[in-house]
Amino acid sequence: MSDWPHDPDGEEGSEGMRKYGQAILAKKLDEDEDFPLSRGEFVEEYGDHPVRLNHERVVSVADIMEHVEQEEFDGFVPFHKAVGQAMRENGMWEITPEEIN
């Protein structure tokens, strides 16, 4: 495992393995205070933080964000949609719509 700034399964990471993937990125943001948001500034601040995708795979925030095309976000929903799309298109999405139903 890489040298992360914190344990990906600890309270700063995935809350004891209770949160995975996109939820990890979402909890780093405050909808009222962090927008508008620059992708570059987000990566600068959190890029080396771990994101657990499943029980075996951990990637960095930067690994996910390199696939997000949009540079600026005016709110949480556009950010969330862009990140989700990037994760699905690049093999970082572990839940398929069929599993949700």
PDB file of C-alpha atoms in Angstrom:
ATOM      1  CA  MET A   1       0.000   0.000   0.000  1.00  0.00           C
ATOM      2  CA  SER A   2       1.134   3.551  -0.675  1.00  0.00           C
ATOM      3  CA  ASP A   3       2.109   6.009   2.018  1.00  0.00           C
ATOM      4  CA  TRP A   4      -1.178   7.871   2.440  1.00  0.00           C
ATOM      5  CA  PRO A   5      -1.573  10.981   4.597  1.00  0.00           C
ATOM      6  CA  HIS A   6      -4.109   8.941   6.594  1.00  0.00           C
ATOM      7  CA  ASP A   7      -5.486   5.410   6.776  1.00  0.00           C
ATOM      8  CA  PRO A   8      -8.028   4.857   3.969  1.00  0.00           C
ATOM      9  CA  ASP A   9     -10.142   2.855   6.413  1.00  0.00           C
ATOM     10  CA  GLY A  10      -9.832   5.214   9.359  1.00  0.00           C
ATOM     11  CA  GLU A  11     -12.145   8.019  10.400  1.00  0.00           C
ATOM     12  CA  GLU A  12     -10.493  10.487   7.985  1.00  0.00           C
ATOM     13  CA  GLY A  13     -10.755   7.987   5.138  1.00  0.00           C
ATOM     14  CA  SER A  14     -13.709   5.699   4.700  1.00  0.00           C
ATOM     15  CA  GLU A  15     -15.066   5.933   8.242  1.00  0.00           C
ATOM     16  CA  GLY A  16     -13.983   2.447   9.211  1.00  0.00           C
ATOM     17  CA  MET A  17     -14.738   1.063   5.722  1.00  0.00           C
ATOM     18  CA  ARG A  18     -18.356   2.288   5.836  1.00  0.00           C
ATOM     19  CA  LYS A  19     -17.926   4.679   2.913  1.00  0.00           C
ATOM     20  CA  TYR A  20     -16.397   3.934  -0.450  1.00  0.00           C
ATOM     21  CA  GLY A  21     -15.738   5.666  -3.760  1.00  0.00           C
ATOM     22  CA  GLN A  22     -17.541   8.867  -4.599  1.00  0.00           C
ATOM     23  CA  ALA A  23     -18.880   9.272  -1.056  1.00  0.00           C
ATOM     24  CA  ILE A  24     -15.315   9.866   0.133  1.00  0.00           C
ATOM     25  CA  LEU A  25     -14.909  12.846  -2.213  1.00  0.00           C
ATOM     26  CA  ALA A  26     -18.342  14.246  -1.393  1.00  0.00           C
ATOM     27  CA  LYS A  27     -17.659  14.390   2.330  1.00  0.00           C
ATOM     28  CA  LYS A  28     -14.605  16.595   1.725  1.00  0.00           C
ATOM     29  CA  LEU A  29     -16.861  19.429   0.554  1.00  0.00           C
ATOM     30  CA  ASP A  30     -19.250  21.844   2.202  1.00  0.00           C
ATOM     31  CA  GLU A  31     -21.985  22.805  -0.247  1.00  0.00           C
ATOM     32  CA  ASP A  32     -22.393  26.261   1.283  1.00  0.00           C
ATOM     33  CA  GLU A  33     -18.721  27.195   1.659  1.00  0.00           C
ATOM     34  CA  ASP A  34     -16.655  25.391  -1.007  1.00  0.00           C
ATOM     35  CA  PHE A  35     -18.347  26.555  -4.205  1.00  0.00           C
ATOM     36  CA  PRO A  36     -17.517  27.764  -6.717  1.00  0.00           C
ATOM     37  CA  LEU A  37     -14.787  25.108  -6.754  1.00  0.00           C
ATOM     38  CA  SER A  38     -11.738  24.733  -8.965  1.00  0.00           C
ATOM     39  CA  ARG A  39     -10.784  21.176  -9.897  1.00  0.00           C
ATOM     40  CA  GLY A  40      -7.106  22.173  -9.604  1.00  0.00           C
ATOM     41  CA  GLU A  41      -7.503  23.588  -6.095  1.00  0.00           C
ATOM     42  CA  PHE A  42      -9.433  20.497  -4.988  1.00  0.00           C
ATOM     43  CA  VAL A  43      -6.652  18.229  -6.288  1.00  0.00           C
ATOM     44  CA  GLU A  44      -3.995  20.451  -4.731  1.00  0.00           C
ATOM     45  CA  GLU A  45      -5.642  20.119  -1.322  1.00  0.00           C
ATOM     46  CA  TYR A  46      -6.818  16.484  -1.445  1.00  0.00           C
ATOM     47  CA  GLY A  47      -4.971  14.852  -4.363  1.00  0.00           C
ATOM     48  CA  ASP A  48      -2.878  12.512  -2.232  1.00  0.00           C
ATOM     49  CA  HIS A  49      -5.822  11.370  -0.098  1.00  0.00           C
ATOM     50  CA  PRO A  50      -6.903   7.732  -0.492  1.00  0.00           C
ATOM     51  CA  VAL A  51     -10.279   6.649  -1.877  1.00  0.00           C
ATOM     52  CA  ARG A  52     -11.283   3.033  -1.311  1.00  0.00           C
ATOM     53  CA  LEU A  53     -13.156   1.714  -4.359  1.00  0.00           C
ATOM     54  CA  ASN A  54     -13.784  -1.782  -3.013  1.00  0.00           C
ATOM     55  CA  HIS A  55     -12.381  -4.211  -0.454  1.00  0.00           C
ATOM     56  CA  GLU A  56      -9.132  -4.546  -2.446  1.00  0.00           C
ATOM     57  CA  ARG A  57      -8.588  -1.342  -4.385  1.00  0.00           C
ATOM     58  CA  VAL A  58      -7.536   2.088  -3.128  1.00  0.00           C
ATOM     59  CA  VAL A  59      -6.728   5.012  -5.460  1.00  0.00           C
ATOM     60  CA  SER A  60      -5.904   8.638  -4.807  1.00  0.00           C
ATOM     61  CA  VAL A  61      -8.252  11.587  -5.224  1.00  0.00           C
ATOM     62  CA  ALA A  62      -5.869  12.757  -7.979  1.00  0.00           C
ATOM     63  CA  ASP A  63      -6.282   9.420  -9.813  1.00  0.00           C
ATOM     64  CA  ILE A  64     -10.034  10.024  -9.975  1.00  0.00           C
ATOM     65  CA  MET A  65      -9.904  13.744 -10.702  1.00  0.00           C
ATOM     66  CA  GLU A  66      -7.502  13.357 -13.643  1.00  0.00           C
ATOM     67  CA  HIS A  67     -10.485  11.938 -15.554  1.00  0.00           C
ATOM     68  CA  VAL A  68     -12.837  14.834 -14.696  1.00  0.00           C
ATOM     69  CA  GLU A  69     -12.880  17.204 -17.675  1.00  0.00           C
ATOM     70  CA  GLN A  70     -14.673  20.168 -16.119  1.00  0.00           C
ATOM     71  CA  GLU A  71     -12.350  22.784 -14.581  1.00  0.00           C
ATOM     72  CA  GLU A  72     -14.816  24.726 -12.394  1.00  0.00           C
ATOM     73  CA  PHE A  73     -17.960  23.756 -10.505  1.00  0.00           C
ATOM     74  CA  ASP A  74     -20.636  26.170  -9.330  1.00  0.00           C
ATOM     75  CA  GLY A  75     -22.272  23.699  -6.975  1.00  0.00           C
ATOM     76  CA  PHE A  76     -22.210  20.271  -5.390  1.00  0.00           C
ATOM     77  CA  VAL A  77     -24.561  18.577  -7.877  1.00  0.00           C
ATOM     78  CA  PRO A  78     -22.481  19.434 -10.984  1.00  0.00           C
ATOM     79  CA  PHE A  79     -19.329  18.309  -9.137  1.00  0.00           C
ATOM     80  CA  HIS A  80     -20.968  15.055  -8.038  1.00  0.00           C
ATOM     81  CA  LYS A  81     -22.244  14.316 -11.564  1.00  0.00           C
ATOM     82  CA  ALA A  82     -18.875  15.009 -13.217  1.00  0.00           C
ATOM     83  CA  VAL A  83     -16.984  12.852 -10.718  1.00  0.00           C
ATOM     84  CA  GLY A  84     -19.493  10.005 -11.028  1.00  0.00           C
ATOM     85  CA  GLN A  85     -19.319  10.078 -14.809  1.00  0.00           C
ATOM     86  CA  ALA A  86     -15.497  10.085 -14.762  1.00  0.00           C
ATOM     87  CA  MET A  87     -15.425   7.172 -12.325  1.00  0.00           C
ATOM     88  CA  ARG A  88     -17.897   5.089 -14.376  1.00  0.00           C
ATOM     89  CA  GLU A  89     -16.088   5.772 -17.651  1.00  0.00           C
ATOM     90  CA  ASN A  90     -12.695   4.813 -16.200  1.00  0.00           C
ATOM     91  CA  GLY A  91     -13.407   1.594 -14.319  1.00  0.00           C
ATOM     92  CA  MET A  92     -13.572   3.179 -10.875  1.00  0.00           C
ATOM     93  CA  TRP A  93     -17.285   2.665 -10.250  1.00  0.00           C
ATOM     94  CA  GLU A  94     -18.119  -0.457  -8.287  1.00  0.00           C
ATOM     95  CA  ILE A  95     -21.927  -0.200  -8.200  1.00  0.00           C
ATOM     96  CA  THR A  96     -23.978  -0.793 -11.319  1.00  0.00           C
ATOM     97  CA  PRO A  97     -27.579   0.484 -11.694  1.00  0.00           C
ATOM     98  CA  GLU A  98     -28.813  -3.133 -11.679  1.00  0.00           C
ATOM     99  CA  GLU A  99     -27.387  -3.616  -8.165  1.00  0.00           C
ATOM    100  CA  ILE A 100     -29.264  -0.591  -6.802  1.00  0.00           C
ATOM    101  CA  ASN A 101     -32.749  -1.867  -7.719  1.00  0.00           C
TER     102      ASN A 101
END
